[in-house]
Every structure is written in structure tokens, then in C-alpha cells.
Tab-separated table of C-alpha atoms in Angstrom:
chain	number	residue	atom	x	y	z
A	1	UNK	CA	52.047	-75.762	28.139
A	2	UNK	CA	49.889	-77.001	25.833
A	3	UNK	CA	45.912	-76.213	25.987
A	4	UNK	CA	43.544	-78.811	27.309
A	5	UNK	CA	40.495	-80.347	25.560
A	6	UNK	CA	37.370	-80.859	27.180
A	7	UNK	CA	37.746	-84.603	28.000
A	8	UNK	CA	41.444	-83.559	30.175
A	9	UNK	CA	38.830	-80.878	31.089
A	10	UNK	CA	35.771	-83.171	32.276
A	11	UNK	CA	38.597	-86.162	33.803
A	12	UNK	CA	40.290	-83.048	36.381
A	13	UNK	CA	36.807	-81.882	37.465
A	14	UNK	CA	35.294	-84.941	37.657
A	15	UNK	CA	38.251	-85.676	40.138
A	16	UNK	CA	38.843	-81.894	42.020
A	17	UNK	CA	34.800	-83.575	42.139
A	18	UNK	CA	35.719	-86.608	43.833
A	19	UNK	CA	39.385	-88.257	43.702
A	20	UNK	CA	38.287	-90.773	44.889
A	21	UNK	CA	36.524	-92.306	41.185
A	22	UNK	CA	38.075	-94.814	39.754
A	23	UNK	CA	39.553	-94.458	35.708
A	24	UNK	CA	36.843	-98.215	34.960
A	25	UNK	CA	34.356	-95.171	36.065
A	26	UNK	CA	34.851	-92.323	34.159
A	27	UNK	CA	35.211	-94.209	30.983
A	28	UNK	CA	31.968	-96.083	31.554
A	29	UNK	CA	30.844	-92.483	31.378
A	30	UNK	CA	32.827	-91.553	29.008
A	31	UNK	CA	31.401	-94.197	26.532
A	32	UNK	CA	35.157	-95.672	26.202
A	33	UNK	CA	38.167	-97.293	26.868
A	34	UNK	CA	39.471	-98.046	30.961
A	35	UNK	CA	42.939	-97.820	28.978
A	36	UNK	CA	42.402	-94.104	27.575
A	37	UNK	CA	41.244	-92.580	30.395
A	38	UNK	CA	44.500	-94.178	32.002
A	39	UNK	CA	46.923	-92.822	29.294
A	40	UNK	CA	45.123	-89.140	29.498
A	41	UNK	CA	45.923	-89.269	33.774
A	42	UNK	CA	49.366	-90.647	33.366
A	43	UNK	CA	49.792	-87.369	30.953
A	44	UNK	CA	47.955	-85.249	32.661
A	45	UNK	CA	50.520	-86.200	35.839
A	46	UNK	CA	53.240	-86.358	33.529
A	47	UNK	CA	52.915	-82.751	32.058
A	48	UNK	CA	52.841	-82.134	36.257
A	49	UNK	CA	48.865	-81.014	35.290
A	50	UNK	CA	48.160	-83.036	38.322
A	51	UNK	CA	50.153	-82.633	41.094
A	52	UNK	CA	48.858	-85.071	43.519
A	53	UNK	CA	45.437	-85.549	45.028
A	54	UNK	CA	42.731	-83.974	47.361
A	55	UNK	CA	39.885	-82.206	46.848
A	56	UNK	CA	39.396	-78.640	47.287
A	57	UNK	CA	35.332	-77.298	48.897
A	58	UNK	CA	34.617	-73.944	48.295
A	59	UNK	CA	34.119	-72.123	52.265
A	60	UNK	CA	30.962	-69.866	50.792
A	61	UNK	CA	29.126	-72.764	49.428
A	62	UNK	CA	29.157	-74.577	52.518
A	63	UNK	CA	28.092	-72.228	54.754
A	64	UNK	CA	31.738	-70.726	56.475
A	65	UNK	CA	31.232	-67.104	56.127
A	66	UNK	CA	34.056	-65.615	57.934
A	67	UNK	CA	38.004	-66.680	57.698
A	68	UNK	CA	40.348	-65.890	60.381
A	69	UNK	CA	44.080	-65.806	60.473
A	70	UNK	CA	45.111	-65.944	63.826
A	71	UNK	CA	48.736	-65.608	65.489
A	72	UNK	CA	49.049	-67.024	68.397
A	73	UNK	CA	51.691	-67.129	71.754
A	74	UNK	CA	52.251	-69.940	74.046
A	75	UNK	CA	53.086	-69.007	78.080
A	76	UNK	CA	55.793	-72.332	77.400
A	77	UNK	CA	57.641	-73.634	73.862
A	78	UNK	CA	58.847	-77.269	75.918
A	79	UNK	CA	57.827	-79.501	73.133
A	80	UNK	CA	54.584	-81.760	75.408
A	81	UNK	CA	53.299	-78.001	75.254
A	82	UNK	CA	53.281	-77.665	71.839
A	83	UNK	CA	52.040	-80.995	70.712
A	84	UNK	CA	49.271	-80.386	72.772
A	85	UNK	CA	48.633	-77.357	70.674
A	86	UNK	CA	48.872	-78.974	67.625
A	87	UNK	CA	47.197	-81.873	68.738
A	88	UNK	CA	44.517	-79.195	69.746
A	89	UNK	CA	44.487	-77.259	66.756
A	90	UNK	CA	43.737	-80.855	64.596
A	91	UNK	CA	40.919	-82.037	66.320
A	92	UNK	CA	39.197	-78.399	65.644
A	93	UNK	CA	37.122	-79.079	62.118
A	94	UNK	CA	36.993	-75.023	61.738
A	95	UNK	CA	40.809	-75.308	62.001
A	96	UNK	CA	41.830	-75.654	58.244
A	97	UNK	CA	45.898	-74.664	58.773
A	98	UNK	CA	47.951	-74.395	61.701
A	99	UNK	CA	51.622	-73.271	61.264
A	100	UNK	CA	53.820	-73.092	63.574
A	101	UNK	CA	56.726	-70.217	63.365
A	102	UNK	CA	59.065	-67.682	64.546
A	103	UNK	CA	59.173	-65.160	65.884
A	104	UNK	CA	57.125	-62.878	68.874
A	105	UNK	CA	54.700	-65.514	68.686
A	106	UNK	CA	54.091	-69.964	68.450
A	107	UNK	CA	51.618	-69.858	66.343
A	108	UNK	CA	50.017	-68.810	63.034
A	109	UNK	CA	46.156	-70.267	62.493
A	110	UNK	CA	43.647	-70.165	59.991
A	111	UNK	CA	40.389	-71.162	60.340
A	112	UNK	CA	36.247	-70.836	59.712
A	113	UNK	CA	33.700	-69.838	60.996
A	114	UNK	CA	29.707	-69.011	60.109
A	115	UNK	CA	28.768	-66.224	61.375
A	116	UNK	CA	31.053	-63.204	63.741
A	117	UNK	CA	29.316	-64.955	66.671
A	118	UNK	CA	31.156	-68.190	65.854
A	119	UNK	CA	33.841	-66.625	64.871
A	120	UNK	CA	33.984	-65.076	68.335
A	121	UNK	CA	33.652	-68.422	69.827
A	122	UNK	CA	36.082	-70.010	67.909
A	123	UNK	CA	38.316	-66.800	69.836
A	124	UNK	CA	37.298	-67.024	72.878
A	125	UNK	CA	37.854	-71.326	72.898
A	126	UNK	CA	41.290	-71.116	72.283
A	127	UNK	CA	42.075	-68.178	73.718
A	128	UNK	CA	40.865	-69.708	77.044
A	129	UNK	CA	42.813	-72.776	75.745
A	130	UNK	CA	45.521	-73.295	79.155
A	131	UNK	CA	48.795	-72.349	77.919
A	132	UNK	CA	47.576	-69.424	75.584
A	133	UNK	CA	49.307	-65.844	76.531
A	134	UNK	CA	47.591	-64.033	73.935
A	135	UNK	CA	46.169	-64.391	70.479
A	136	UNK	CA	46.021	-61.608	68.087
A	137	UNK	CA	43.399	-62.666	65.509
A	138	UNK	CA	42.272	-61.045	62.183
A	139	UNK	CA	39.638	-61.000	60.219
A	140	UNK	CA	40.762	-62.304	55.963
A	141	UNK	CA	38.525	-59.369	53.630
A	142	UNK	CA	39.041	-61.814	50.885
A	143	UNK	CA	41.455	-64.285	49.816
A	144	UNK	CA	43.874	-62.152	47.230
A	145	UNK	CA	45.390	-65.655	46.774
A	146	UNK	CA	44.613	-69.597	46.300
A	147	UNK	CA	44.742	-73.540	44.882
A	148	UNK	CA	42.659	-75.757	42.993
A	149	UNK	CA	42.207	-73.871	39.766
A	150	UNK	CA	39.378	-74.382	36.922
A	151	UNK	CA	40.584	-76.482	34.277
A	152	UNK	CA	37.938	-75.454	32.188
A	153	UNK	CA	39.563	-71.719	31.890
A	154	UNK	CA	43.063	-71.690	30.463
């Protein structure tokens, strides 16, 4: 992969900050033609630098101090019960990821909390759900791997 120039880095950072930013806005901001920005975007997509459009946020800067990984076993594995659990997790804004898993448990859930008391409240909220048999929660010490690299660091 060839090195990214300053314009490519700026485009990527702009889109990371707001994935809805238009080529017209970027062109006006950089005193360029819209077609030049569109060409650069097409090249970044074609080179696989841009895989899709999403926004990655820094949890700590947003006040989320704790990351918890929980392994959850349900009492019943009926499809309606599994779906109800998934729907409940999706409705909780603190929950970032929810995986249905094989083995002695049913779900792996990643969630954020503001502090230890908030973490405990969330664990109890999940544990008190009707169909939850057990929950094993682990506070992350650090994140060893994440996505969304800074395009300025090559």
C-alpha cells in the first residue's frame, strides 16, 4: 500500500468524525472541485482503505470508564427466549456487542459503564432478567486490539 498523502488523511479523518460528510462540503472546505474529492474517495474505496462507513468513538473521552465482558447462560434456549434476550441487549445503550455463543453459556456481551457502581447496576439488571441463569462478568484491564486506526499514523 502506498503512503497516504495529506489530502487522503484529511478525508479519512473527516469521515471518521462524521461519516455523513458530503464530497461537496469537503471540496468547498479544501477549495477543490467536488469531482476531485469523489475521485479520491473512489480510489480509497477501491484500494480497500475505506471498507465501509461507520463512526468509531473513544469510550473514555465520552465518560465510559469501565469495559465489561460478560458470559451469560440462560435458563431456556427456546428461540423466543433467545430473541427476547437479544432484543433486550439491543435496547440497552451501554451494550456494544452481543454474540450468541456455543458451549456452556449462551451469550457473550460487551458493555460500558461510567464507574464501578454503574457496572454493578448493569450486571444486576442483566442477572435479574427472567431467563438469565448465570452471568460471569470480567472487567477489562485494557483493550489489546481495536479497529479504526488514525489515518495519520502510517
